[in-house]
CSV table of C-alpha atoms in Angstrom, one decimal:
chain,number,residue,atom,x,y,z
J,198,UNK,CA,12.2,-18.3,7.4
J,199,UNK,CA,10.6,-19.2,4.8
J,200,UNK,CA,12.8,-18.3,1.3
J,201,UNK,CA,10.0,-18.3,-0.7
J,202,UNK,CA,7.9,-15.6,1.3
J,203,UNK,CA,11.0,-13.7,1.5
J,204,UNK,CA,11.4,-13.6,-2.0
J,205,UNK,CA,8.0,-12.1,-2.3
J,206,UNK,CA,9.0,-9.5,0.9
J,207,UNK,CA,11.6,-8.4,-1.4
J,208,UNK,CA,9.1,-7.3,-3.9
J,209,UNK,CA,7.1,-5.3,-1.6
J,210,UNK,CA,10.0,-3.8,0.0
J,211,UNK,CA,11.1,-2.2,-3.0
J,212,UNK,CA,6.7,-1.0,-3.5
J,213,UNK,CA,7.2,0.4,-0.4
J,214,UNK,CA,10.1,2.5,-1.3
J,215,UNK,CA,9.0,3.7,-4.5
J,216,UNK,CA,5.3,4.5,-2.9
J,217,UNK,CA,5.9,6.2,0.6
J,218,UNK,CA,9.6,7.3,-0.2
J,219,UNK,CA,7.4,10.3,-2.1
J,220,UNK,CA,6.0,11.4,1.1
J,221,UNK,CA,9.5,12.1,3.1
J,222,UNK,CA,11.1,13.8,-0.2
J,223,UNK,CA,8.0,15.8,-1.4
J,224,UNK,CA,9.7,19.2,-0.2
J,225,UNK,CA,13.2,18.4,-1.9
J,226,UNK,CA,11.4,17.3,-5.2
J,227,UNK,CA,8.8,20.2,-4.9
J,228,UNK,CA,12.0,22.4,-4.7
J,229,UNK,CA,14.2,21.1,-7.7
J,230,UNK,CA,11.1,20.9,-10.4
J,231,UNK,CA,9.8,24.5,-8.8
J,232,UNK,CA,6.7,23.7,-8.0
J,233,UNK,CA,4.4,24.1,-5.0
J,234,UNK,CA,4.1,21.4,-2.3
J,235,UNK,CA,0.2,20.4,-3.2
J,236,UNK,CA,1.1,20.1,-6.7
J,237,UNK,CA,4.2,18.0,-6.1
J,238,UNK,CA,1.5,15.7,-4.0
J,239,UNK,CA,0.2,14.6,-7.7
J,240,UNK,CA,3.5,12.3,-8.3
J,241,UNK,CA,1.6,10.8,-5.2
J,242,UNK,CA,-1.8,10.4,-7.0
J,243,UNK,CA,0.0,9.5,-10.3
J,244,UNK,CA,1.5,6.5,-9.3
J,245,UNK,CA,-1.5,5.4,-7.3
J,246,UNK,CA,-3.4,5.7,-10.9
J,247,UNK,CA,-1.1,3.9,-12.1
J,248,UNK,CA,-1.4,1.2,-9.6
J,249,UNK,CA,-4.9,0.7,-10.2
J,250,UNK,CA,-4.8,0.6,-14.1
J,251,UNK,CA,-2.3,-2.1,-13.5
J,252,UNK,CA,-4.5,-4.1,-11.4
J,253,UNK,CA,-6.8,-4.4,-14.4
J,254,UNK,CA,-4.0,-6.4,-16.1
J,255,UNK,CA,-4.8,-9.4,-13.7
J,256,UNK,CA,-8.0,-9.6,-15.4
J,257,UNK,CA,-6.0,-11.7,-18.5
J,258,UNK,CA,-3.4,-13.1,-16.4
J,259,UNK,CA,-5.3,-16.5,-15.1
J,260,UNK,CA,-3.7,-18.8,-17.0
J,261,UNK,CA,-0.2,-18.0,-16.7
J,262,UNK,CA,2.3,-19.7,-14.2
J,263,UNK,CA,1.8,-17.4,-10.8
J,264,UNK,CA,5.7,-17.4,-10.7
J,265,UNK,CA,6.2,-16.4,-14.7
J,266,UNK,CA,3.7,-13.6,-13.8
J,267,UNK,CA,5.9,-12.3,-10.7
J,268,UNK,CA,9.0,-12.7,-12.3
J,269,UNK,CA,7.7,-10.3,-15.3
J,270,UNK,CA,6.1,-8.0,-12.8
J,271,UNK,CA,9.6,-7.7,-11.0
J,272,UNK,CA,10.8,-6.8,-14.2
J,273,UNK,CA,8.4,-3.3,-14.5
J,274,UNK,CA,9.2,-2.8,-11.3
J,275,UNK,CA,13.3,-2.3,-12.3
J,276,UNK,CA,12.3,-0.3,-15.6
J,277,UNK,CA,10.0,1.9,-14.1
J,278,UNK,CA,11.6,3.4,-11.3
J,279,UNK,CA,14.4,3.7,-13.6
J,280,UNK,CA,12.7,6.0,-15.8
J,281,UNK,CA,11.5,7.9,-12.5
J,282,UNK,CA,15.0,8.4,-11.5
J,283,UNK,CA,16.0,9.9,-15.1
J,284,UNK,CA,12.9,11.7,-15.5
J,285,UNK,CA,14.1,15.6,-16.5
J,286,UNK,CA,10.8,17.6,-15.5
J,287,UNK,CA,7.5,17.7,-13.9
J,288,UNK,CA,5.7,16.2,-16.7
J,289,UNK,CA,8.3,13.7,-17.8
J,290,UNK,CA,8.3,12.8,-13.4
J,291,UNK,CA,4.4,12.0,-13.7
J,292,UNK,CA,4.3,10.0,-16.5
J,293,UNK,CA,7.4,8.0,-14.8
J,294,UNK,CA,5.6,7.5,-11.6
J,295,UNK,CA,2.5,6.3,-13.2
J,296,UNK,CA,4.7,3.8,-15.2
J,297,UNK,CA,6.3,3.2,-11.8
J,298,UNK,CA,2.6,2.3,-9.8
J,299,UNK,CA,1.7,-0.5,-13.1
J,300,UNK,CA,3.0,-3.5,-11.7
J,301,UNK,CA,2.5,-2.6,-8.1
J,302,UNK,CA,-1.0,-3.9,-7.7
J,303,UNK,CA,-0.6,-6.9,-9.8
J,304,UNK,CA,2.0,-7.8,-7.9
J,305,UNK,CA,0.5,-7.9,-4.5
J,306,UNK,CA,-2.5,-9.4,-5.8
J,307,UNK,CA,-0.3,-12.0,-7.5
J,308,UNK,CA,1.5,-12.0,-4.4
J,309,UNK,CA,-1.7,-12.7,-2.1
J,310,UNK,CA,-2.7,-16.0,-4.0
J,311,UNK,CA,0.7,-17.1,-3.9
J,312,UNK,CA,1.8,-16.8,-0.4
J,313,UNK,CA,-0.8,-18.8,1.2
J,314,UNK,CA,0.6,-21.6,-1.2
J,315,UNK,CA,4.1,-21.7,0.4
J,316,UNK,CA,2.7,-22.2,4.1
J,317,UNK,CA,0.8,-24.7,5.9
J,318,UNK,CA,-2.7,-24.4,6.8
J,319,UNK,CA,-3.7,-21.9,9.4
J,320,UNK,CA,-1.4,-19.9,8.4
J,321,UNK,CA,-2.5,-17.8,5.1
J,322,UNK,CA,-3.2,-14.2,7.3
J,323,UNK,CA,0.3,-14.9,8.4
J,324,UNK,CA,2.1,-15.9,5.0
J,325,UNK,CA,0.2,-12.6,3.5
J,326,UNK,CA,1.5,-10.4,6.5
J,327,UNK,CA,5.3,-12.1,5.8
J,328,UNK,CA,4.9,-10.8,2.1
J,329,UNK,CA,3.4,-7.3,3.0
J,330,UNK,CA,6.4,-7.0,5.7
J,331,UNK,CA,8.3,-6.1,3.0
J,332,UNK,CA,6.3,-3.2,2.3
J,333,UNK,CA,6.5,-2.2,6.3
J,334,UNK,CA,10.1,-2.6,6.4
J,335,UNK,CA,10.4,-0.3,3.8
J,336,UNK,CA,8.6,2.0,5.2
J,337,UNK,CA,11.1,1.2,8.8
J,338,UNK,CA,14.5,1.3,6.4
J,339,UNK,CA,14.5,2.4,3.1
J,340,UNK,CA,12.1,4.8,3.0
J,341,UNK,CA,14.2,6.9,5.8
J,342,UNK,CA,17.1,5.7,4.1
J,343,UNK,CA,16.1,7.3,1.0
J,344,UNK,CA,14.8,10.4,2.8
J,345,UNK,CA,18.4,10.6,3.9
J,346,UNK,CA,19.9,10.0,0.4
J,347,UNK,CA,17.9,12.6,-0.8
J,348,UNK,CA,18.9,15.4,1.7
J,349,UNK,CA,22.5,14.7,0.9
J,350,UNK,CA,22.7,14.3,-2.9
J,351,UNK,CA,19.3,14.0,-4.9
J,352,UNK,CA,15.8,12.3,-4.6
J,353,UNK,CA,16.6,10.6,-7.8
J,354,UNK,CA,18.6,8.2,-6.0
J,355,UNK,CA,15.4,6.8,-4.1
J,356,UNK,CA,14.4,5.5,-7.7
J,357,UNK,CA,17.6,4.3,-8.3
J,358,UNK,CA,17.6,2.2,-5.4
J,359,UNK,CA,14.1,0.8,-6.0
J,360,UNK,CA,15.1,0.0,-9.1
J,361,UNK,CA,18.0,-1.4,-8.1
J,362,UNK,CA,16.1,-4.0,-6.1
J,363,UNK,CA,13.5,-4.8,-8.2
J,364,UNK,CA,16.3,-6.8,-9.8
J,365,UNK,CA,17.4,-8.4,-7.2
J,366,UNK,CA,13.7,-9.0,-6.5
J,367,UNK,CA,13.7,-10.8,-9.7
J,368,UNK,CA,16.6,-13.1,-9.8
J,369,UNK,CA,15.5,-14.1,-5.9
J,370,UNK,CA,11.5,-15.1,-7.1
J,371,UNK,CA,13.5,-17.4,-10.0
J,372,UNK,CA,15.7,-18.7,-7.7
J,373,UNK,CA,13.7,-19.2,-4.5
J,374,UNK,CA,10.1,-19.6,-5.8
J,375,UNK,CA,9.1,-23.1,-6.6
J,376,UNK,CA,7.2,-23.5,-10.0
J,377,UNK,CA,3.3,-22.5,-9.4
J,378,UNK,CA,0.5,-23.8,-11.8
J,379,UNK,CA,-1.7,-21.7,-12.6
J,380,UNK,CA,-5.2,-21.1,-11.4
J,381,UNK,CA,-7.7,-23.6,-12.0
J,382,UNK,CA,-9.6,-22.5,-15.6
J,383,UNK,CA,-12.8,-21.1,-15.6
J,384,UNK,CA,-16.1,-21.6,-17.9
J,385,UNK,CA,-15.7,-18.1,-19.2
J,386,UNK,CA,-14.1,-14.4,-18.5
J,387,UNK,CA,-17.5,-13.0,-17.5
J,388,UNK,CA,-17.8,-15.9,-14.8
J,389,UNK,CA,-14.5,-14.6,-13.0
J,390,UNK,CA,-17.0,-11.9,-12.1
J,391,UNK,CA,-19.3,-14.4,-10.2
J,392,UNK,CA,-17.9,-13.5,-6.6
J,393,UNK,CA,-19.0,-9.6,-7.3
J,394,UNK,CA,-23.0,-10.9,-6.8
J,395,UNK,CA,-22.4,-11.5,-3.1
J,396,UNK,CA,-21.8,-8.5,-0.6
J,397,UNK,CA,-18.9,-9.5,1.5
J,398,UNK,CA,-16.9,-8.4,-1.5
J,399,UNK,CA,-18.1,-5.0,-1.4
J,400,UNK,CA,-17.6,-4.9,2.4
J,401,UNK,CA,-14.3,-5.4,1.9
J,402,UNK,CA,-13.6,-3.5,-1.0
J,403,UNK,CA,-15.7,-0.1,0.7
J,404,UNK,CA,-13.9,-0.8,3.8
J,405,UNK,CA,-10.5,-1.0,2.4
J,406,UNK,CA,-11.0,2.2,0.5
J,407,UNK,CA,-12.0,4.3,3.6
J,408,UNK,CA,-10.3,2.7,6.1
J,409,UNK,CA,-7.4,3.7,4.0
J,410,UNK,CA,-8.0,6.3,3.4
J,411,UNK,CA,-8.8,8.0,6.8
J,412,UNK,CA,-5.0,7.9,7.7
J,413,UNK,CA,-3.6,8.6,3.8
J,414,UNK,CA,-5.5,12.2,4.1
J,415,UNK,CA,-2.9,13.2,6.6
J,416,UNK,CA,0.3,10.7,5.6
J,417,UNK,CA,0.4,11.8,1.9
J,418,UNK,CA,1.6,15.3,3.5
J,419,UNK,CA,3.4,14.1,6.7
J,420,UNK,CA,6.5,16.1,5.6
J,421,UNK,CA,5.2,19.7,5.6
J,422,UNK,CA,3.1,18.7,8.8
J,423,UNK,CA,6.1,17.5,10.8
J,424,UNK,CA,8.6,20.1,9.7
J,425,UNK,CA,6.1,23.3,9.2
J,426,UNK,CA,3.7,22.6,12.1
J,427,UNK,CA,5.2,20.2,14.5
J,428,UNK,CA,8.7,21.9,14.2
J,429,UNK,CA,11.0,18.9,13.1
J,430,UNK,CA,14.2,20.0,10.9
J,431,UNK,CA,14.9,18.7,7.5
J,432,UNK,CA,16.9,16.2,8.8
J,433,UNK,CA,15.0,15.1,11.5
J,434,UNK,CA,12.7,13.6,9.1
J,435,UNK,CA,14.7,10.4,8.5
J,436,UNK,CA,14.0,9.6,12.0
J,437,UNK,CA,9.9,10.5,12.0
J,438,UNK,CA,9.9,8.4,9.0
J,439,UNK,CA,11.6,5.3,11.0
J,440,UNK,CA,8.9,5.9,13.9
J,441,UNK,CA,6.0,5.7,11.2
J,442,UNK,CA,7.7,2.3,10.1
J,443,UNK,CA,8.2,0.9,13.0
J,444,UNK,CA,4.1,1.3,13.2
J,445,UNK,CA,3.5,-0.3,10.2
J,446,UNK,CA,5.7,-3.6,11.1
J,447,UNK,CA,3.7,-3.9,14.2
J,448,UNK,CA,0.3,-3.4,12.8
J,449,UNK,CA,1.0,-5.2,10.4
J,450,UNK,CA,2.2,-8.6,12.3
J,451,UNK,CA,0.0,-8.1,15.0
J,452,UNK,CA,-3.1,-7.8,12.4
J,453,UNK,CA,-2.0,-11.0,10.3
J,454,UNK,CA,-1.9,-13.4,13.5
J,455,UNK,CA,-4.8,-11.6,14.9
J,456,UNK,CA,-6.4,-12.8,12.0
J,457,UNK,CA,-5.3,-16.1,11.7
J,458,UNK,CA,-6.6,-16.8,15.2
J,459,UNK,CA,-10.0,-14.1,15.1
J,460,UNK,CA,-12.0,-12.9,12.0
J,461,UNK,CA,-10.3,-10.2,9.7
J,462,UNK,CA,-13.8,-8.2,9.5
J,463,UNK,CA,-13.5,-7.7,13.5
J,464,UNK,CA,-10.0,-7.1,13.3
J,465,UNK,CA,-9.7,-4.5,10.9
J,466,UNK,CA,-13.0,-3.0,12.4
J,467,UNK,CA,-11.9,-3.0,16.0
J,468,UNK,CA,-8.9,-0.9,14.7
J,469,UNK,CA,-11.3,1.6,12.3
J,470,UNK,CA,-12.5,2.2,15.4
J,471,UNK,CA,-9.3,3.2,16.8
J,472,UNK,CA,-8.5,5.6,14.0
J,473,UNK,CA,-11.9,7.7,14.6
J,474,UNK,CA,-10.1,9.1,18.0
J,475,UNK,CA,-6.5,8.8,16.5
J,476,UNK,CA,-7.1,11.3,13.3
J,477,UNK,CA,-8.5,14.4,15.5
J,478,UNK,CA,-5.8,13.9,17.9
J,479,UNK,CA,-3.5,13.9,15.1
J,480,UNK,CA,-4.8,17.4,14.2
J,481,UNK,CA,-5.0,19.2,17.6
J,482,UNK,CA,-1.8,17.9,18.9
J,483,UNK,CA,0.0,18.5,16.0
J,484,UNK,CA,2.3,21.6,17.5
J,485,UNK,CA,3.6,18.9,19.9
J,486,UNK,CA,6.8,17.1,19.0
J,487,UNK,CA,6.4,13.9,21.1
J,488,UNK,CA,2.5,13.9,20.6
J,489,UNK,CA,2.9,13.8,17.0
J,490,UNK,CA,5.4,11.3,17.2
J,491,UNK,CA,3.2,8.9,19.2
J,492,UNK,CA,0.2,9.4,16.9
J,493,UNK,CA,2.1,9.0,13.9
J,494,UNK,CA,3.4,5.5,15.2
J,495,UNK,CA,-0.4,4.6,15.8
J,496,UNK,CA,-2.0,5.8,12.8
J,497,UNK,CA,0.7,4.0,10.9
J,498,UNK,CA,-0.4,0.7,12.6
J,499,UNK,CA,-3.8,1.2,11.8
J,500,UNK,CA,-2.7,2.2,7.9
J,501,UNK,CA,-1.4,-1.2,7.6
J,502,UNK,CA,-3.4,-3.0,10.6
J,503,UNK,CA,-6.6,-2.4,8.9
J,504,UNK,CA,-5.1,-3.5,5.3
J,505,UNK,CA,-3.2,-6.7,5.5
J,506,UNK,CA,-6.4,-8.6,7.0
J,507,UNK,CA,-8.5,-7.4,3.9
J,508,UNK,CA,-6.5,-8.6,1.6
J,509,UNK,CA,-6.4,-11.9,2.3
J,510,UNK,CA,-10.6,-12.1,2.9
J,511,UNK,CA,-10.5,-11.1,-0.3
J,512,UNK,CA,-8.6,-13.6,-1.7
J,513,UNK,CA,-11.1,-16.2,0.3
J,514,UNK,CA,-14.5,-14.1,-0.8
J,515,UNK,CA,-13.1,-15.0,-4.5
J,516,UNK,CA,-13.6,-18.1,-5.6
J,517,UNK,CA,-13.1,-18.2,-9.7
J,518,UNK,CA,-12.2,-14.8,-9.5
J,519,UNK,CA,-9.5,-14.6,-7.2
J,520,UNK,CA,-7.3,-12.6,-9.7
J,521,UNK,CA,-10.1,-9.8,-10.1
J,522,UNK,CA,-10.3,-9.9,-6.2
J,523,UNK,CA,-6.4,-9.2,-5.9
J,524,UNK,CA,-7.1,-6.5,-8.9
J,525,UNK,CA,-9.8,-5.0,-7.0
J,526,UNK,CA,-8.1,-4.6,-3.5
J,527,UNK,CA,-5.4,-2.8,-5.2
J,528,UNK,CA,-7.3,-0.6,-7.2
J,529,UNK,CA,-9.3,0.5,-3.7
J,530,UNK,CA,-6.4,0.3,-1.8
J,531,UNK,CA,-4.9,3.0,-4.5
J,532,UNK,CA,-8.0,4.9,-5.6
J,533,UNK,CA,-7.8,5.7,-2.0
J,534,UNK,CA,-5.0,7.1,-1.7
J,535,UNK,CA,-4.5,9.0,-5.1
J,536,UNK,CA,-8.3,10.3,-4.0
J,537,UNK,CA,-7.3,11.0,-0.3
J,538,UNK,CA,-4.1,12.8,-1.5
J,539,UNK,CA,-6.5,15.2,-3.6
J,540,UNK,CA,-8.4,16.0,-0.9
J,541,UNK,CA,-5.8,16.3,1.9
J,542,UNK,CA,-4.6,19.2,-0.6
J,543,UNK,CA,-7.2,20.1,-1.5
J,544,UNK,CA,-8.3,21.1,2.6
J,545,UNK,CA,-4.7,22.6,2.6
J,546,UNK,CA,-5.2,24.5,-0.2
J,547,UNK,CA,-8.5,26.0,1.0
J,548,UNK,CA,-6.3,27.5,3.8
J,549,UNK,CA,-7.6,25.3,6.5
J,550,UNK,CA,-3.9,24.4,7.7
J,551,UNK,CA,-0.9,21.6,7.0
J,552,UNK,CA,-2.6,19.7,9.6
J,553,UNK,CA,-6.2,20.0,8.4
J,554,UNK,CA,-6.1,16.5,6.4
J,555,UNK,CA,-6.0,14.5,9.6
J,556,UNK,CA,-10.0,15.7,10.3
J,557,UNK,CA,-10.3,14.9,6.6
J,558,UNK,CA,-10.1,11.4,7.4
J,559,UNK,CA,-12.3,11.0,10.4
J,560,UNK,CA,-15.8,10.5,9.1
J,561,UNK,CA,-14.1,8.1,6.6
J,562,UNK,CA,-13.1,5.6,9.7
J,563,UNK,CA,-16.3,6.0,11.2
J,564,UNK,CA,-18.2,4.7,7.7
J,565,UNK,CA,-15.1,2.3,7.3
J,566,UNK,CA,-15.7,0.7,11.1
J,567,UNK,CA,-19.5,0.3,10.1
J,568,UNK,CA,-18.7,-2.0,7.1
J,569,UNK,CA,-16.0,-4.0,8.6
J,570,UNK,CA,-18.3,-5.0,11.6
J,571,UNK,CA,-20.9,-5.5,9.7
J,572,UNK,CA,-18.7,-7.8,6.8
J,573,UNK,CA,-18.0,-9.8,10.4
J,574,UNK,CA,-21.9,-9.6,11.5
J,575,UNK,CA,-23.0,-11.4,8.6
J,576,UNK,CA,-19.9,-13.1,6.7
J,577,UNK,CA,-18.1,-14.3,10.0
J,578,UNK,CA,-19.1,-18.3,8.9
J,579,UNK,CA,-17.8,-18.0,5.4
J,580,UNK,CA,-14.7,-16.1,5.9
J,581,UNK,CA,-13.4,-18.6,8.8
């Protein structure tokens, strides 16, 4: 295996933690800071801000070294889950997370130029998939893990951790990451903008966000729905959250080779698809233990199935501006799920039931599938 690309894995390992850890602890954090469940689900939409603010920081990051730019972004990563873990209240909690979500997007958008570098050709879908596995494995280990952690002795040990390796994530990209130039200049900062005239980007970008979120409506409150409706215990949820990670590997993988041999528009389309009869059978089977178990595993796959491919069209769509592409994948990827949280909540709040934000999300696949197929209708040529 590549030690570069693992590296990189590292960093997204310990963004997966900090971002879906939320999800498995919301009740025990909801709990100690004594407040409800839908307003505990705004740590979720506060670090997704924060993610997307971030993103905007790659707009002035061109001509640094790719490698000084990850190294500094492993950095936030330590400090700011550090702060999350220490945070004393509600308040002090929400401004932590958002900290927490700055260096997130940079980071894979930094992340997506970079680890088509280390690889052969062919292989770029791949390389990007090897980077977001660390995110997926997170989601497989530590995220349980820390669910675990939490039910023993407190949730502000899942920060800890993530902070913990975002050092470790820093001394490996010094150590293992060769020395990058940075991108090729540009006539002018308005002309990184140049890409934005065409409409694959927008494709992308619209299909990311719904695509996204039409599974985040119902995974920003798996907890309550798998413990309150489906009938798991407390500590069953360590293992729920392992069956959600184990989708996320495999859509994940299977998405990035997919795309390496197919187009990424048909791919992530083709599994849009999928989602529009996966949400509603997340909602009426949701009493059912195994049922719910299966479907989570699936709409997992498609969470990451449908995003991995995207992120490295965009990257290709770019040219000139391939920072503001990785800036604006991030920010739709988390816009999207700050916006898909609120409304998940907001469908729970209204009384329509825990398991109400799984219907939430199925006209967003059906518009998401429409844009994906048609990015690979009319953009197959340039995207190959």
């Amino acid at each position: 295996m590549n030690k570069s690309l693992i590296a990189l894995a590292m960093g997204t390992f310990a963004l997966g933690i900090a971002e879906f850890s939320m999800m498995g602890i919301l009740n025990d954090v909801a709990s100690s800071l004594d407040v409800s469940v839908p307003r505990a689900g705004h740590f979720i939409s506060a670090y997704a801000l924060g993610v997307s603010l971030g993103a905007l920081f790659l707009l002035f990051l061109r001509r640094y070294p790719l490698k000084a730019i990850l190294v500094g972004l492993a950095a936030m990563i330590t400090v700011g889950n550090l702060c999350a873990a220490l945070a004393p209240g509600y308040y002090t909690l929400l401004g932590a997370r958002f900290l927490a979500g700055l260096p997130h997007g940079c980071y894979f958008g930094v992340g997506a130029i970079v680890a088509p570098k280390l690889v052969g050709p062919g292989r770029g879908a791949t390389a990007v998939a090897v980077m977001v596995t660390g995110m997926t494995v997170a989601n497989l280990i530590g995220v349980p893990a820390a669910t675990a952690v939490s039910n023993l002795l407190s949730w502000r040990w899942t920060f800890a951790i993530v902070a913990i390796v975002g050092a470790f994530t820093l001394l490996a990209i010094r150590a293992w990451l060769p020395r990058l130039a940075p991108l090729p200049p540009v006539a002018n900062f308005k002309s990184q903008f140049g890409f934005l005239r065409h409409g694959a980007p927008w494709l992308i970008l619209g299909g990311t966000f719904l695509g996204q979120g039409s599974v985040y409506t119902w995974f920003s409150y798996v907890n309550p729905v798998m413990t309150d409706v489906a009938g798991f215990s407390t500590d069953a949820m360590t293992w729920v959250m392992v069956v959600c990670g184990c989708g996320m590997v495999v859509g994940n993988l299977v998405s990035g080779r997919l795309t390496d041999r197919y187009a990424g528009g048909l791919v992530s389309g083709v599994i849009a698809i999928a989602l529009v009869v996966v949400m509603p059978a997340i909602y009426f089977c949701a009493a059912s233990k195994a049922a719910s178990l299966v479907l989570a595993f699936v709409a997992c796959a498609g969470l990451f199935g449908i995003g991995g491919p995207l992120q490295y069209m965009i990257v290709r769509f770019a040219k000139g501006g391939e920072m503001i592409g990785g800036a604006a994948i991030q920010m739709a990827f988390n816009v999207s799920n700050a916006v898909s949280a609120m409304i998940g909540g907001a469908a729970i709040h209204a009384g329509l039931g825990l398991a109400s934000p799984a219907l939430v999300g199925v006209p967003m696949a059906v518009i998401a599938a429409v844009l994906l197929l048609t990015l690979h209708r009319r953009y197959r040529a340039q995207g190959a």
